[in-house]
Amino acid sequence: LNLQMYQSNNPELEQAFKVTQDRIRSMSLVHKKLYQSKSLDSISMDEYFSELAQELCYSYATSSDAVSLEVHCDPIQITLEKAIPIGLIVNELLTNAFKYAFPDETKGKISLIVKDLGDDEVQMVVTDNGPGFPSGFNPMTSDSLGFKLIQSIAVDQLSGKLEFPKTKQGLAVSVQVSLT
């Protein structure tokens, strides 16, 4: 993908390759964490999401201090079966924040909070203090592949909930899913 990306003179195609690389990296990180864990049937969500978030920050950062990233994750073990789709959701949410929340290298903050809600339910919330959605944009009816992927995995595949809580500034996206 890197070779194809560097041979392209089309910025849109280069961006598509980069997003695809991040999705692949998200899935391969699950396997890496699985091989490093003491158990071959689950991984630690806090370690996985911390590393995934840092890799995405590195991938999208245009200046060393333009965007700060905070990750807070309850200590939760997750099976491989759930780790890949949930990892893809978090990958898409963070990627969207990095790509759209802070245009022109404006400073900002992105936060990922993962909460254990009990009864094998987990909630992931990604927030940023950027400008929020453009006027008239509805992510649930958008042609955005990222939001279609999030909705498809969270709601259709995992029977979860996808919400956009109101914020004073920026954007918040909440995804709640079952780990069973």
Short mmCIF file of N, CA and C in Angstrom, two decimals, residues 10-98:
data_model
loop_
_atom_site.label_atom_id
_atom_site.label_comp_id
_atom_site.label_asym_id
_atom_site.label_seq_id
_atom_site.Cartn_x
_atom_site.Cartn_y
_atom_site.Cartn_z
N ASN A 10 -2.56 11.34 -7.06
CA ASN A 10 -3.93 11.71 -6.74
C ASN A 10 -4.09 11.76 -5.21
N PRO A 11 -4.29 12.96 -4.63
CA PRO A 11 -4.41 13.08 -3.18
C PRO A 11 -5.56 12.26 -2.59
N GLU A 12 -6.67 12.15 -3.31
CA GLU A 12 -7.80 11.37 -2.80
C GLU A 12 -7.45 9.89 -2.73
N LEU A 13 -6.74 9.41 -3.74
CA LEU A 13 -6.32 8.01 -3.75
C LEU A 13 -5.29 7.76 -2.65
N GLU A 14 -4.38 8.69 -2.45
CA GLU A 14 -3.39 8.56 -1.38
C GLU A 14 -4.08 8.48 -0.02
N GLN A 15 -5.11 9.31 0.17
CA GLN A 15 -5.85 9.29 1.44
C GLN A 15 -6.57 7.95 1.61
N ALA A 16 -7.13 7.42 0.55
CA ALA A 16 -7.81 6.12 0.62
C ALA A 16 -6.83 5.02 1.01
N PHE A 17 -5.63 5.05 0.45
CA PHE A 17 -4.62 4.06 0.83
C PHE A 17 -4.25 4.20 2.31
N LYS A 18 -4.12 5.42 2.78
CA LYS A 18 -3.75 5.66 4.18
C LYS A 18 -4.83 5.13 5.13
N VAL A 19 -6.08 5.39 4.80
CA VAL A 19 -7.18 4.92 5.64
C VAL A 19 -7.21 3.39 5.64
N THR A 20 -6.99 2.78 4.49
CA THR A 20 -6.95 1.32 4.40
C THR A 20 -5.81 0.77 5.23
N GLN A 21 -4.66 1.40 5.18
CA GLN A 21 -3.53 0.97 6.01
C GLN A 21 -3.90 1.01 7.49
N ASP A 22 -4.59 2.07 7.91
CA ASP A 22 -4.97 2.18 9.32
C ASP A 22 -5.94 1.09 9.73
N ARG A 23 -6.86 0.74 8.84
CA ARG A 23 -7.81 -0.35 9.15
C ARG A 23 -7.07 -1.67 9.28
N ILE A 24 -6.14 -1.93 8.39
CA ILE A 24 -5.35 -3.16 8.46
C ILE A 24 -4.50 -3.17 9.73
N ARG A 25 -3.90 -2.03 10.06
CA ARG A 25 -3.09 -1.91 11.27
C ARG A 25 -3.93 -2.19 12.51
N SER A 26 -5.16 -1.72 12.52
CA SER A 26 -6.05 -1.95 13.65
C SER A 26 -6.29 -3.44 13.85
N MET A 27 -6.54 -4.17 12.76
CA MET A 27 -6.78 -5.61 12.87
C MET A 27 -5.51 -6.38 13.22
N SER A 28 -4.39 -5.97 12.65
CA SER A 28 -3.14 -6.70 12.95
C SER A 28 -2.68 -6.45 14.38
N LEU A 29 -3.01 -5.29 14.92
CA LEU A 29 -2.66 -4.99 16.32
C LEU A 29 -3.39 -5.94 17.27
N VAL A 30 -4.62 -6.32 16.93
CA VAL A 30 -5.34 -7.29 17.76
C VAL A 30 -4.55 -8.58 17.84
N HIS A 31 -4.07 -9.06 16.70
CA HIS A 31 -3.31 -10.30 16.68
C HIS A 31 -1.99 -10.16 17.44
N LYS A 32 -1.34 -9.02 17.29
CA LYS A 32 -0.10 -8.78 18.03
C LYS A 32 -0.36 -8.83 19.53
N LYS A 33 -1.41 -8.17 19.98
CA LYS A 33 -1.74 -8.16 21.40
C LYS A 33 -2.13 -9.56 21.88
N LEU A 34 -2.81 -10.31 21.04
CA LEU A 34 -3.19 -11.67 21.39
C LEU A 34 -1.96 -12.54 21.60
N TYR A 35 -0.99 -12.42 20.71
CA TYR A 35 0.23 -13.22 20.83
C TYR A 35 1.06 -12.80 22.04
N GLN A 36 0.94 -11.55 22.46
CA GLN A 36 1.70 -11.07 23.61
C GLN A 36 1.00 -11.35 24.94
N SER A 37 -0.28 -11.71 24.87
CA SER A 37 -1.03 -11.91 26.11
C SER A 37 -0.76 -13.30 26.69
N LYS A 38 -1.08 -13.44 27.96
CA LYS A 38 -0.90 -14.71 28.65
C LYS A 38 -1.95 -15.73 28.20
N SER A 39 -3.07 -15.22 27.73
CA SER A 39 -4.16 -16.08 27.28
C SER A 39 -4.34 -15.88 25.78
N LEU A 40 -4.60 -16.95 25.08
CA LEU A 40 -4.79 -16.83 23.63
C LEU A 40 -6.24 -16.59 23.24
N ASP A 41 -7.11 -16.35 24.22
CA ASP A 41 -8.50 -16.13 23.87
C ASP A 41 -9.00 -14.72 24.14
N SER A 42 -8.16 -13.86 24.75
CA SER A 42 -8.59 -12.49 25.00
C SER A 42 -7.39 -11.56 25.10
N ILE A 43 -7.67 -10.27 24.92
CA ILE A 43 -6.64 -9.24 25.07
C ILE A 43 -7.17 -8.14 25.98
N SER A 44 -6.28 -7.31 26.45
CA SER A 44 -6.61 -6.18 27.31
C SER A 44 -7.01 -4.99 26.43
N MET A 45 -8.26 -4.53 26.59
CA MET A 45 -8.73 -3.40 25.79
C MET A 45 -7.92 -2.14 26.05
N ASP A 46 -7.54 -1.90 27.32
CA ASP A 46 -6.82 -0.66 27.61
C ASP A 46 -5.47 -0.61 26.91
N GLU A 47 -4.75 -1.72 26.88
CA GLU A 47 -3.47 -1.75 26.17
C GLU A 47 -3.68 -1.61 24.66
N TYR A 48 -4.64 -2.33 24.14
CA TYR A 48 -4.93 -2.31 22.71
C TYR A 48 -5.33 -0.91 22.24
N PHE A 49 -6.28 -0.28 22.93
CA PHE A 49 -6.74 1.04 22.49
C PHE A 49 -5.69 2.12 22.70
N SER A 50 -4.88 1.99 23.76
CA SER A 50 -3.81 2.97 23.95
C SER A 50 -2.81 2.92 22.80
N GLU A 51 -2.42 1.70 22.42
CA GLU A 51 -1.47 1.57 21.32
C GLU A 51 -2.09 1.99 19.98
N LEU A 52 -3.33 1.59 19.75
CA LEU A 52 -4.02 1.96 18.50
C LEU A 52 -4.14 3.48 18.40
N ALA A 53 -4.54 4.12 19.47
CA ALA A 53 -4.70 5.58 19.47
C ALA A 53 -3.36 6.28 19.21
N GLN A 54 -2.29 5.79 19.82
CA GLN A 54 -0.97 6.39 19.61
C GLN A 54 -0.51 6.22 18.16
N GLU A 55 -0.76 5.06 17.57
CA GLU A 55 -0.38 4.84 16.17
C GLU A 55 -1.16 5.76 15.25
N LEU A 56 -2.44 5.95 15.51
CA LEU A 56 -3.23 6.86 14.68
C LEU A 56 -2.79 8.30 14.87
N CYS A 57 -2.46 8.66 16.10
CA CYS A 57 -1.95 10.01 16.37
C CYS A 57 -0.68 10.26 15.58
N TYR A 58 0.21 9.28 15.59
CA TYR A 58 1.45 9.39 14.83
C TYR A 58 1.17 9.47 13.33
N SER A 59 0.21 8.68 12.87
CA SER A 59 -0.11 8.62 11.45
C SER A 59 -0.70 9.93 10.93
N TYR A 60 -1.52 10.59 11.75
CA TYR A 60 -2.23 11.78 11.28
C TYR A 60 -1.64 13.09 11.77
N ALA A 61 -0.75 13.05 12.73
CA ALA A 61 -0.20 14.30 13.27
C ALA A 61 0.60 15.03 12.21
N THR A 62 0.25 16.29 12.01
CA THR A 62 0.98 17.11 11.05
C THR A 62 2.01 17.97 11.74
N SER A 63 1.82 18.20 13.01
CA SER A 63 2.81 18.93 13.80
C SER A 63 2.84 18.29 15.18
N SER A 64 3.98 18.32 15.81
CA SER A 64 4.18 17.53 17.03
C SER A 64 3.24 17.88 18.17
N ASP A 65 2.77 19.10 18.24
CA ASP A 65 1.91 19.46 19.37
C ASP A 65 0.57 20.03 18.95
N ALA A 66 0.17 19.83 17.71
CA ALA A 66 -1.09 20.40 17.24
C ALA A 66 -2.30 19.75 17.92
N VAL A 67 -2.30 18.44 18.03
CA VAL A 67 -3.44 17.73 18.60
C VAL A 67 -2.98 16.87 19.77
N SER A 68 -3.60 17.08 20.91
CA SER A 68 -3.29 16.22 22.06
C SER A 68 -4.32 15.09 22.10
N LEU A 69 -3.88 13.97 22.61
CA LEU A 69 -4.71 12.77 22.65
C LEU A 69 -4.73 12.22 24.06
N GLU A 70 -5.92 11.95 24.56
CA GLU A 70 -6.08 11.33 25.88
C GLU A 70 -6.85 10.04 25.71
N VAL A 71 -6.38 8.99 26.36
CA VAL A 71 -7.06 7.70 26.34
C VAL A 71 -7.28 7.25 27.77
N HIS A 72 -8.53 6.98 28.12
CA HIS A 72 -8.89 6.45 29.43
C HIS A 72 -9.75 5.22 29.19
N CYS A 73 -9.25 4.08 29.63
CA CYS A 73 -9.95 2.83 29.38
C CYS A 73 -9.98 1.99 30.64
N ASP A 74 -11.18 1.58 31.02
CA ASP A 74 -11.30 0.66 32.15
C ASP A 74 -10.58 -0.64 31.80
N PRO A 75 -10.04 -1.33 32.79
CA PRO A 75 -9.38 -2.61 32.51
C PRO A 75 -10.42 -3.68 32.12
N ILE A 76 -10.46 -3.99 30.85
CA ILE A 76 -11.46 -4.92 30.31
C ILE A 76 -10.74 -5.92 29.42
N GLN A 77 -11.07 -7.18 29.57
CA GLN A 77 -10.57 -8.21 28.66
C GLN A 77 -11.62 -8.42 27.56
N ILE A 78 -11.14 -8.62 26.35
CA ILE A 78 -12.04 -8.77 25.22
C ILE A 78 -11.57 -9.93 24.35
N THR A 79 -12.53 -10.69 23.84
CA THR A 79 -12.19 -11.84 22.99
C THR A 79 -11.78 -11.36 21.60
N LEU A 80 -11.06 -12.19 20.90
CA LEU A 80 -10.64 -11.89 19.53
C LEU A 80 -11.86 -11.63 18.65
N GLU A 81 -12.90 -12.41 18.86
CA GLU A 81 -14.13 -12.27 18.06
C GLU A 81 -14.72 -10.87 18.16
N LYS A 82 -14.63 -10.25 19.32
CA LYS A 82 -15.16 -8.90 19.52
C LYS A 82 -14.10 -7.81 19.31
N ALA A 83 -12.84 -8.15 19.56
CA ALA A 83 -11.77 -7.15 19.48
C ALA A 83 -11.63 -6.57 18.08
N ILE A 84 -11.72 -7.39 17.06
CA ILE A 84 -11.53 -6.87 15.70
C ILE A 84 -12.64 -5.89 15.31
N PRO A 85 -13.93 -6.24 15.44
CA PRO A 85 -14.95 -5.24 15.05
C PRO A 85 -14.94 -4.00 15.95
N ILE A 86 -14.72 -4.19 17.25
CA ILE A 86 -14.69 -3.03 18.14
C ILE A 86 -13.47 -2.16 17.85
N GLY A 87 -12.34 -2.80 17.55
CA GLY A 87 -11.15 -2.06 17.16
C GLY A 87 -11.36 -1.26 15.89
N LEU A 88 -12.08 -1.83 14.93
CA LEU A 88 -12.38 -1.09 13.69
C LEU A 88 -13.26 0.12 13.97
N ILE A 89 -14.20 -0.02 14.88
CA ILE A 89 -15.06 1.12 15.25
C ILE A 89 -14.20 2.24 15.84
N VAL A 90 -13.37 1.90 16.81
CA VAL A 90 -12.52 2.92 17.45
C VAL A 90 -11.56 3.53 16.42
N ASN A 91 -11.02 2.70 15.54
CA ASN A 91 -10.14 3.19 14.49
C ASN A 91 -10.86 4.25 13.64
N GLU A 92 -12.08 3.96 13.23
CA GLU A 92 -12.85 4.90 12.40
C GLU A 92 -13.17 6.19 13.16
N LEU A 93 -13.58 6.05 14.43
CA LEU A 93 -13.92 7.24 15.21
C LEU A 93 -12.71 8.15 15.40
N LEU A 94 -11.57 7.56 15.75
CA LEU A 94 -10.37 8.37 15.93
C LEU A 94 -9.87 8.94 14.61
N THR A 95 -9.92 8.14 13.56
CA THR A 95 -9.49 8.62 12.25
C THR A 95 -10.31 9.83 11.81
N ASN A 96 -11.64 9.75 11.99
CA ASN A 96 -12.49 10.89 11.63
C ASN A 96 -12.12 12.13 12.44
N ALA A 97 -11.85 11.94 13.73
CA ALA A 97 -11.47 13.09 14.56
C ALA A 97 -10.17 13.70 14.07
N PHE A 98 -9.17 12.86 13.79
CA PHE A 98 -7.89 13.39 13.32
C PHE A 98 -8.03 14.07 11.96
#
